[in-house]
Short mmCIF file of C-alpha atoms in Angstrom, two decimals:
data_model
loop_
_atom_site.label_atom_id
_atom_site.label_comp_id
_atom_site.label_asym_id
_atom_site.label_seq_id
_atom_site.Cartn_x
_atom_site.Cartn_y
_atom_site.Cartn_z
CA UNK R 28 0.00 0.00 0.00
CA UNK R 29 2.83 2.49 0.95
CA UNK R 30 4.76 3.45 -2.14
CA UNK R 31 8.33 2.28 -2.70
CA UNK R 32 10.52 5.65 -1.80
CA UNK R 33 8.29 5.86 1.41
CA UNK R 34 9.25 2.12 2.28
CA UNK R 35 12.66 2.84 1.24
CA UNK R 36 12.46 5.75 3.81
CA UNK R 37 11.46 3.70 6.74
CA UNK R 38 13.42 0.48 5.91
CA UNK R 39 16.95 2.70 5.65
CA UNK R 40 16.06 5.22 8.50
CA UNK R 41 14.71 2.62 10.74
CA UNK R 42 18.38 0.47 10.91
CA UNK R 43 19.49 4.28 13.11
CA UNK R 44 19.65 4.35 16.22
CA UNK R 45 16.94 4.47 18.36
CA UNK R 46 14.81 4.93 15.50
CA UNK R 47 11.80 2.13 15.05
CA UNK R 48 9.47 1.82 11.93
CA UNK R 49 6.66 3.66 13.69
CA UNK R 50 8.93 6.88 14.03
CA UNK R 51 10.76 6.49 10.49
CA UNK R 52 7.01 6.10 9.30
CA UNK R 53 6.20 9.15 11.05
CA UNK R 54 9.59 11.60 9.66
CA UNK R 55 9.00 10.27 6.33
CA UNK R 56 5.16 11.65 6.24
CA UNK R 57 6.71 15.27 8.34
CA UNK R 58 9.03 15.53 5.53
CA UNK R 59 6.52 15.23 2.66
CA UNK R 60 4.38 17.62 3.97
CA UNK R 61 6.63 19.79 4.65
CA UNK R 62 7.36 20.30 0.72
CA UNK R 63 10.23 19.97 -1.28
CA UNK R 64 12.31 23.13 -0.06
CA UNK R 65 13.03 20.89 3.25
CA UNK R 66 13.20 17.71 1.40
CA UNK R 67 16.30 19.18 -0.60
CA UNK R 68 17.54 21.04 2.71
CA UNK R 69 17.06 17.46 4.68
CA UNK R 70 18.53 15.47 1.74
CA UNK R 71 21.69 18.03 1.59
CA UNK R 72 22.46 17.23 5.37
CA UNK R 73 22.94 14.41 5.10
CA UNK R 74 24.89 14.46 2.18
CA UNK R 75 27.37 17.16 2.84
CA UNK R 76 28.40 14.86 5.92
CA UNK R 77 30.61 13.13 3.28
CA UNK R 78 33.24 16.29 4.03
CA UNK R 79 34.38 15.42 7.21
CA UNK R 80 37.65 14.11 8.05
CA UNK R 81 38.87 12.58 10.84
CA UNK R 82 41.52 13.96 12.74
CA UNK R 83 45.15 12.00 12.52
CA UNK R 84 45.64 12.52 16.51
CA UNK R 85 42.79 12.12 18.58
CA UNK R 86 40.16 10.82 15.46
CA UNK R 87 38.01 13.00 16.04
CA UNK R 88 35.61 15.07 13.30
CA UNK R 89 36.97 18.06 11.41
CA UNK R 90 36.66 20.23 8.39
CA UNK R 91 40.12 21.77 8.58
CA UNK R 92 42.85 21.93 5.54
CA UNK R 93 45.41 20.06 7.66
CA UNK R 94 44.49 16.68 9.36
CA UNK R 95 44.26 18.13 12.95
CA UNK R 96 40.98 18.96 14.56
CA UNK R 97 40.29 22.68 16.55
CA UNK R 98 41.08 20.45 19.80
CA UNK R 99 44.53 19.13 18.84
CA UNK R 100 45.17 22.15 17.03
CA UNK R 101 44.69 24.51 20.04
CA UNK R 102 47.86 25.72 21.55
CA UNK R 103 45.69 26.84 24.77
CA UNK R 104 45.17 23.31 25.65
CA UNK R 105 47.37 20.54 26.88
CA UNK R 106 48.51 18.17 24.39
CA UNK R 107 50.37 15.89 27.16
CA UNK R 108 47.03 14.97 28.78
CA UNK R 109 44.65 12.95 27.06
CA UNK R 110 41.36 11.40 27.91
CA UNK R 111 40.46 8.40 26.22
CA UNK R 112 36.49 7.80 25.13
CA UNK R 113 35.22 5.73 23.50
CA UNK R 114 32.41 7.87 20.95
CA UNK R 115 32.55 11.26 19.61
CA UNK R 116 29.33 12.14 21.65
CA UNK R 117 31.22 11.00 24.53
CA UNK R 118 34.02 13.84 23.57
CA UNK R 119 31.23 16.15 23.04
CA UNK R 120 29.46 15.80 26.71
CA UNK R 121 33.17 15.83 28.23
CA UNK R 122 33.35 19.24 26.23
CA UNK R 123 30.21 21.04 27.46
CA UNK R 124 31.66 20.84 30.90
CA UNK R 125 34.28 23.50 29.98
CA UNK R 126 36.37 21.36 32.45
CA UNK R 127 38.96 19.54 30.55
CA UNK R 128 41.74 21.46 29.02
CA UNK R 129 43.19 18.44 27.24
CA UNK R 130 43.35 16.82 24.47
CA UNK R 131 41.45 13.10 23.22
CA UNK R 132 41.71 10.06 22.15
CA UNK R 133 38.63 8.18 20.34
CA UNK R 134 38.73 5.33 20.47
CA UNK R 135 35.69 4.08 18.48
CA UNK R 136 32.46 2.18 20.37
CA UNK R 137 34.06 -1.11 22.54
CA UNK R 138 32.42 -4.89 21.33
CA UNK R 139 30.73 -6.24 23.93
CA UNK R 140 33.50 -9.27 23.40
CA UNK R 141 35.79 -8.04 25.75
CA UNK R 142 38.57 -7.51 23.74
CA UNK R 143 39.30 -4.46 21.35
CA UNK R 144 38.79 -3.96 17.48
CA UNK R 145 41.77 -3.57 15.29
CA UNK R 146 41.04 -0.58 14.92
CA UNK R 147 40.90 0.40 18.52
CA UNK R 148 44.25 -0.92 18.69
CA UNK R 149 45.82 0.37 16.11
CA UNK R 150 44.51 4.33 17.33
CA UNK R 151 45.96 2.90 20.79
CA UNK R 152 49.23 2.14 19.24
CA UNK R 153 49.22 5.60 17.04
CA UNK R 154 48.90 6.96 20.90
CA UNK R 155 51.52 5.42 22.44
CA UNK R 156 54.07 6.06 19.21
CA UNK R 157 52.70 9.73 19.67
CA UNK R 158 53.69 9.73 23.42
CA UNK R 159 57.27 8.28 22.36
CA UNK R 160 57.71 10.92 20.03
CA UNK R 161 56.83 13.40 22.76
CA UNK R 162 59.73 12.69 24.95
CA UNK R 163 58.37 8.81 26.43
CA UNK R 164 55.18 9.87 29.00
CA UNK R 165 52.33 12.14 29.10
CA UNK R 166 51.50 13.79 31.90
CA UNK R 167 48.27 12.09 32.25
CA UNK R 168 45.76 9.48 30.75
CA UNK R 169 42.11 10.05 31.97
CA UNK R 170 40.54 6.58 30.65
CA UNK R 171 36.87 8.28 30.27
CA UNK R 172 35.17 5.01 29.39
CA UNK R 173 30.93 4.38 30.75
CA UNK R 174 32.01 2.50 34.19
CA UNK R 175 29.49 -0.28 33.55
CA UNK R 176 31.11 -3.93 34.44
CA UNK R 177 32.03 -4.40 30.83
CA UNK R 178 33.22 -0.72 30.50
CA UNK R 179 35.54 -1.84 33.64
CA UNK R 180 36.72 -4.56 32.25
CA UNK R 181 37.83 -2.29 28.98
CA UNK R 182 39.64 0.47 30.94
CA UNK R 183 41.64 -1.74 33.09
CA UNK R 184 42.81 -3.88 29.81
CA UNK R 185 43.41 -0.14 28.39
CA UNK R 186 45.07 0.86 32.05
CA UNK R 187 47.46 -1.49 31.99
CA UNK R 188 48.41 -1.57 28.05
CA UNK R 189 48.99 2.16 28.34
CA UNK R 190 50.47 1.81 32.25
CA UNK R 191 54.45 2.94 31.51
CA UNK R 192 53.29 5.68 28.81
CA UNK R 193 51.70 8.49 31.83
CA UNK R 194 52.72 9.85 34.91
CA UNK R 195 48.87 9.54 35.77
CA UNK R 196 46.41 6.89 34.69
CA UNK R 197 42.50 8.14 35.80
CA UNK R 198 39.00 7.04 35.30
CA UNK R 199 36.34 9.59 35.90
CA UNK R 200 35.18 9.67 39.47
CA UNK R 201 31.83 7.96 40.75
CA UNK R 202 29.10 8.53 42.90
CA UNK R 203 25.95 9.25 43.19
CA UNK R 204 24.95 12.23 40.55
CA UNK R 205 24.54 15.17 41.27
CA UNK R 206 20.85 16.03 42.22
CA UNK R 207 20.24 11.97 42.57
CA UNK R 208 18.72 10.57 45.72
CA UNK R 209 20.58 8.11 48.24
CA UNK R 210 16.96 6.17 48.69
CA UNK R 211 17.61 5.54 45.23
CA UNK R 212 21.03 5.02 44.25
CA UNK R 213 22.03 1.61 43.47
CA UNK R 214 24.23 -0.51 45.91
CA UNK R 215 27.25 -0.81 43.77
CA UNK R 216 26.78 3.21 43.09
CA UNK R 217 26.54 4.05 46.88
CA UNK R 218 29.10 1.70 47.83
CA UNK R 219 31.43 3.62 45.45
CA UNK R 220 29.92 6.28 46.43
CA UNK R 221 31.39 5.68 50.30
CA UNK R 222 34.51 4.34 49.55
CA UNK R 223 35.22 7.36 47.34
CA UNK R 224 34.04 10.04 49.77
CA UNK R 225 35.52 13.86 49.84
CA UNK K 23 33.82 22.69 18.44
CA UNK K 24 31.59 20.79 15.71
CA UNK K 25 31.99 21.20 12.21
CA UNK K 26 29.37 23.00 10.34
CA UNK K 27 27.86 19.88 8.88
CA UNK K 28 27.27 18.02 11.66
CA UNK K 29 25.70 21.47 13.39
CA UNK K 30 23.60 22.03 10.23
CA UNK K 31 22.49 18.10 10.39
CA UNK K 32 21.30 18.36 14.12
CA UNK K 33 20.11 22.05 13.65
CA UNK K 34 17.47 20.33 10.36
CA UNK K 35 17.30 17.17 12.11
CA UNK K 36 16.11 17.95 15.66
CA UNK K 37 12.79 19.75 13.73
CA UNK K 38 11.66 16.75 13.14
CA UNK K 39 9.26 15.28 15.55
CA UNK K 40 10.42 13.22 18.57
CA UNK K 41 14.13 14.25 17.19
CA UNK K 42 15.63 16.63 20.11
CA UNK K 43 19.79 17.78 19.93
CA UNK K 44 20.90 14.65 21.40
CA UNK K 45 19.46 11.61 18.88
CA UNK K 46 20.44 14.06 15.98
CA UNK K 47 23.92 14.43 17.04
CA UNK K 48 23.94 10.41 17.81
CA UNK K 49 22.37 10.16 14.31
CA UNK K 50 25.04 12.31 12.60
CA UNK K 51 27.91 10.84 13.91
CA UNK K 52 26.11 6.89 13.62
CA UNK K 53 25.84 7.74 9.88
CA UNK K 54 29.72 9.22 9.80
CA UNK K 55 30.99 6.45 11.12
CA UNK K 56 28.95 4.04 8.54
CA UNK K 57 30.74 5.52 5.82
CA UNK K 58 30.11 7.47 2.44
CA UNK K 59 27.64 4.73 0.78
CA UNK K 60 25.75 4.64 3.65
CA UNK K 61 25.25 8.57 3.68
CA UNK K 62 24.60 8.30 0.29
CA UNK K 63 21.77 5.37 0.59
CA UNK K 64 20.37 7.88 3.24
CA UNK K 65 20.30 11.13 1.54
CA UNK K 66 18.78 9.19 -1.07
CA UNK K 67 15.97 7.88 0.62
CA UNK K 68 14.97 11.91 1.66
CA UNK K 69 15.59 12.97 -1.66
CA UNK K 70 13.40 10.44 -3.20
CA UNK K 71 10.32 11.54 -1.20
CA UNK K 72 9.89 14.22 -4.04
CA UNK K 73 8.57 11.79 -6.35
CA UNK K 74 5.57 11.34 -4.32
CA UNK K 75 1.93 12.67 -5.45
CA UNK K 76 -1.19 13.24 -3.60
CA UNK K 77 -4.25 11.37 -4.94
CA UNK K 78 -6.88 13.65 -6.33
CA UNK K 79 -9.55 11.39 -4.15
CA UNK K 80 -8.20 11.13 -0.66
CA UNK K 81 -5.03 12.74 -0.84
CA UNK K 82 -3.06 10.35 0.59
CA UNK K 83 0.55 9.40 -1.29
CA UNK K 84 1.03 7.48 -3.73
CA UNK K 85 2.92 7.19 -7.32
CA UNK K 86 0.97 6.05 -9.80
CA UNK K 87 0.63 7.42 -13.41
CA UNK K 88 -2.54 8.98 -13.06
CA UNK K 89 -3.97 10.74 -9.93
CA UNK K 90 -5.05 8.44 -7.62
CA UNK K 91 -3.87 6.64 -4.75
CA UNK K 92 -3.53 2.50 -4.71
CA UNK K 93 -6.83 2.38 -2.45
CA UNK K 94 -9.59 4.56 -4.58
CA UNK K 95 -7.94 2.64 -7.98
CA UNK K 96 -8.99 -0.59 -6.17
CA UNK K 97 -12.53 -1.81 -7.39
CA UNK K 98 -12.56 -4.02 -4.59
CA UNK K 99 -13.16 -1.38 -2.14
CA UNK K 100 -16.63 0.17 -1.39
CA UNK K 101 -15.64 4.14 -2.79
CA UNK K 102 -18.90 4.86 -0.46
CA UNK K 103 -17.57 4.07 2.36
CA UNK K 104 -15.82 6.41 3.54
CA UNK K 105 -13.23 7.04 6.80
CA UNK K 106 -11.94 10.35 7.40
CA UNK K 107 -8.44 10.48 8.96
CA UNK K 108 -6.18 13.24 10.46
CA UNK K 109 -2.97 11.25 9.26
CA UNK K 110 -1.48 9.46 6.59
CA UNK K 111 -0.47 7.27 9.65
CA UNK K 112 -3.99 6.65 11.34
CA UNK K 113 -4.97 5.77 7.80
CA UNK K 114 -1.88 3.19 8.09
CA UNK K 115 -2.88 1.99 11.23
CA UNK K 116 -6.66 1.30 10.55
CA UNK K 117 -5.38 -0.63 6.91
CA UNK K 118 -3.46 -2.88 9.13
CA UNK K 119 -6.28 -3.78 10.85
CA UNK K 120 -7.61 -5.48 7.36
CA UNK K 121 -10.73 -4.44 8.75
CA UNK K 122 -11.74 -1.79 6.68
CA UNK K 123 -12.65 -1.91 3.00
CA UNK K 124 -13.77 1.17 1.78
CA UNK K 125 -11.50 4.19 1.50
CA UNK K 126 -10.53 7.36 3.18
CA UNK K 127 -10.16 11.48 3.32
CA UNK K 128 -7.16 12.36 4.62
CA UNK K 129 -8.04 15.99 6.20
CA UNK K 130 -4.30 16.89 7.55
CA UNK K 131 -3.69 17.55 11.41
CA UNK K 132 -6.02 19.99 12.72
CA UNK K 133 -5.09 22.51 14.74
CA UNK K 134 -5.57 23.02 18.54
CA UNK K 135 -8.00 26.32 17.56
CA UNK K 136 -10.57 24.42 16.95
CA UNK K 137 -11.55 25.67 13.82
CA UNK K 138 -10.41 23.65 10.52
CA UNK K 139 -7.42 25.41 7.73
CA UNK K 140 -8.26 26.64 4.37
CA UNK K 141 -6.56 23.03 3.37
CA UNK K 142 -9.34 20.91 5.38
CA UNK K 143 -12.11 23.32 4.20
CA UNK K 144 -11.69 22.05 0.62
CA UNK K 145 -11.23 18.33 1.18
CA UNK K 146 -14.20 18.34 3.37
CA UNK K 147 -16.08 20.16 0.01
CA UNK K 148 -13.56 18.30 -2.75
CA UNK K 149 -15.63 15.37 -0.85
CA UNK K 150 -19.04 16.56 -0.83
CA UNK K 151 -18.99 17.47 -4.04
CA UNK K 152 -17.79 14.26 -4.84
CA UNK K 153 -21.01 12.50 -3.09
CA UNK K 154 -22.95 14.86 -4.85
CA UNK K 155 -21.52 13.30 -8.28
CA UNK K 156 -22.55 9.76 -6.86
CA UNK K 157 -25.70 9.89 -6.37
CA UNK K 158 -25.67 12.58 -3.23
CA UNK K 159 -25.49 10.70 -0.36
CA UNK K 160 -22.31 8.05 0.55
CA UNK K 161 -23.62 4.89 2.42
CA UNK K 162 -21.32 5.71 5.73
CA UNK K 163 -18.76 7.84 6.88
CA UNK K 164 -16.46 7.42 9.20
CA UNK K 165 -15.19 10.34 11.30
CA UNK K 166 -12.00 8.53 12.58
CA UNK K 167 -10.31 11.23 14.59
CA UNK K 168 -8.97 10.76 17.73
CA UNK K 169 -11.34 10.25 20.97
CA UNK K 170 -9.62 13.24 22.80
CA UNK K 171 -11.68 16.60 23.86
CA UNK K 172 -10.65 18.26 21.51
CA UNK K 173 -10.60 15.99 18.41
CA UNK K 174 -14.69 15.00 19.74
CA UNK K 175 -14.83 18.89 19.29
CA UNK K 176 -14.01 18.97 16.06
CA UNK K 177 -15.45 15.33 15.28
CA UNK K 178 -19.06 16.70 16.28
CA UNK K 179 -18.25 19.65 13.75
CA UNK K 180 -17.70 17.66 11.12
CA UNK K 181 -20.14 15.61 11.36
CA UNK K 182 -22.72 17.89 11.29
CA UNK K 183 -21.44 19.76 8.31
CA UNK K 184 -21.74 16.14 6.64
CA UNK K 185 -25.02 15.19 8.00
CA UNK K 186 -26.92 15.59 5.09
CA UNK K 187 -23.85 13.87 2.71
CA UNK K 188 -24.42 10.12 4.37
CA UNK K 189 -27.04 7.37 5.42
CA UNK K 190 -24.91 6.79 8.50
CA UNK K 191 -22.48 8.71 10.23
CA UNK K 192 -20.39 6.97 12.57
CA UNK K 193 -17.05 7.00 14.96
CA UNK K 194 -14.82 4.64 16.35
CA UNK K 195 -15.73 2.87 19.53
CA UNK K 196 -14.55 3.86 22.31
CA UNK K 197 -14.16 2.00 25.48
CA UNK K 198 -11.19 0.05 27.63
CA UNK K 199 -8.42 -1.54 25.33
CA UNK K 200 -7.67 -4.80 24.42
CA UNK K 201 -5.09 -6.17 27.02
CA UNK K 202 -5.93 -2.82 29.40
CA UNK K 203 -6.99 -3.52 33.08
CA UNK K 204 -10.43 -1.46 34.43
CA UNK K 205 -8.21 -1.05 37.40
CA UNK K 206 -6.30 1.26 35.45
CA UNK K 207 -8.21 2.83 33.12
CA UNK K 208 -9.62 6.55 33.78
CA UNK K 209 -12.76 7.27 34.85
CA UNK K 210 -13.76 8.95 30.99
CA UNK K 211 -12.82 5.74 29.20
CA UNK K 212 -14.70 3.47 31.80
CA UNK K 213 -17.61 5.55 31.58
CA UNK K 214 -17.50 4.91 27.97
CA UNK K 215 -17.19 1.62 28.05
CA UNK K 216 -20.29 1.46 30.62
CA UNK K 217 -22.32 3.74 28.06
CA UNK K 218 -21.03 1.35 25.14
CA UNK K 219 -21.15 -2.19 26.88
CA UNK K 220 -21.71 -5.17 24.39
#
């Protein structure tokens, strides 16, 4: 009954993330009646996504002549310190804090196999050869990676890989967020919670 | 910190409905990270929802040579019949039912004012004068809008503009789910299903 560029639509848009057949149904109907000035303006976005290049330090997005990204390229920020995450939305939240005046490393989203990608090793490696280069150990390595069991697992694999190439090795902190209730905090959170107390 | 395609992506792509900042940027860098044919596939699938037409009849989509939509074409349906829809998707909803074999007006959302656009104006007369052409009355019609206060508002309306235009005029039934629990159903619906017991 639906006609072929509208199944098209939802069978494409529906393999995104946390998009389901019911919602691509509903965009593809928003876009049609929207006209064809935002069809063309919605096709064109995600087209001209094709120009981005990834950055040859951290891996990160960027638009720039040379293969650096405006992070690695800053001189303002530290170049020696380097948090490690695993997605560029990751980088992105870390950002919007205005707290960390490093630099990144991404490392691209971790299997749920327990042991990393060739890729992820390989950007790993490109770190450590970076860090060589660099005079032999950065100042610190903040492994920013979602502390979930299987996250844990991850870091301290990445801790110790990376263990004689920083001064520092960090995880983010934990403990109960901030406007979170005790009553509800988990036990594992609140036990953390405790142990890591300031 | 983002490059201007990705901000343009998630600055078109959270306008769409149920799309805020966050899933767009997800979706942006998801579709990065799947590579150039992928972002091609995709920008495909928008661009191709300019072929579609609007049948003459309902105006629902469709793309066939002349002007009407795969449902009024079909001679197996009863063209008197008739179910008036907001949405292309309640239409799609009520056809997977397989319950319903006559065919449909699709007015367009109506607006919370209460009164219907210039748009719904003339598809409630493109219809009427189409009933007038057959004959001058339709056998049923259908006002399927949804059961909330203000889509009975504007349910009631309609109907009454169509009174004279159909033997019966009718709306879905109303009453407690299938699967729902009266425990848990408001005091409106149960009502309703009181009224409306079978």
């Amino acid at each position: 009954m639906l006609p072929e560029p509208i199944k098209k639509f939802i069978e494409i848009f529906s393999t995104l993330p946390s998009i389901g057949t019911r919602q691509a149904t509903r965009l593809a109907f928003k876009l049609i009646s929207s006209g064809r000035a935002k069809i063309d303006e919605t096709a064109k976005a995600v087209d001209d996504l094709r120009y981005l290049k990834t950055c040859a330090n951290c891996f990160f997005v960027h638009q720039n002549r040379d293969n650096l990204c405006d992070i690695c390229r800053d001189s303002n920020r530290r170049q020696n310190i380097i948090a490690i995450v695993e997605k560029e939305t990751d980088l992105i939240s870390l950002e919007r804090t205005k707290k960390f005046k490093g630099r990144y490393l991404v490392l691209g989203e971790l299997s749920k196999t327990g042991v990393l990608e060739s890729i992820q090793k390989l950007r790993l490696n490109h770190l450590k050869d970076w860090i060589k280069k660099q005079g032999g150990q950065a100042e610190e390595i903040i492994i920013a990676i979602n502390p979930t069991t299987f996250g844990d697992l991850n870091a301290s694999m990445i801790a110790k890989e990376l263990s004689s190439f920083a001064k520092k090795i960090t995880r983010l902190g934990r403990g109960i967020p901030t406007g979170g209730e005790i009553e509800f905090a988990d036990e594992e959170t609140l036990g953390q919670a405790l142990e890591r107390r300031i």
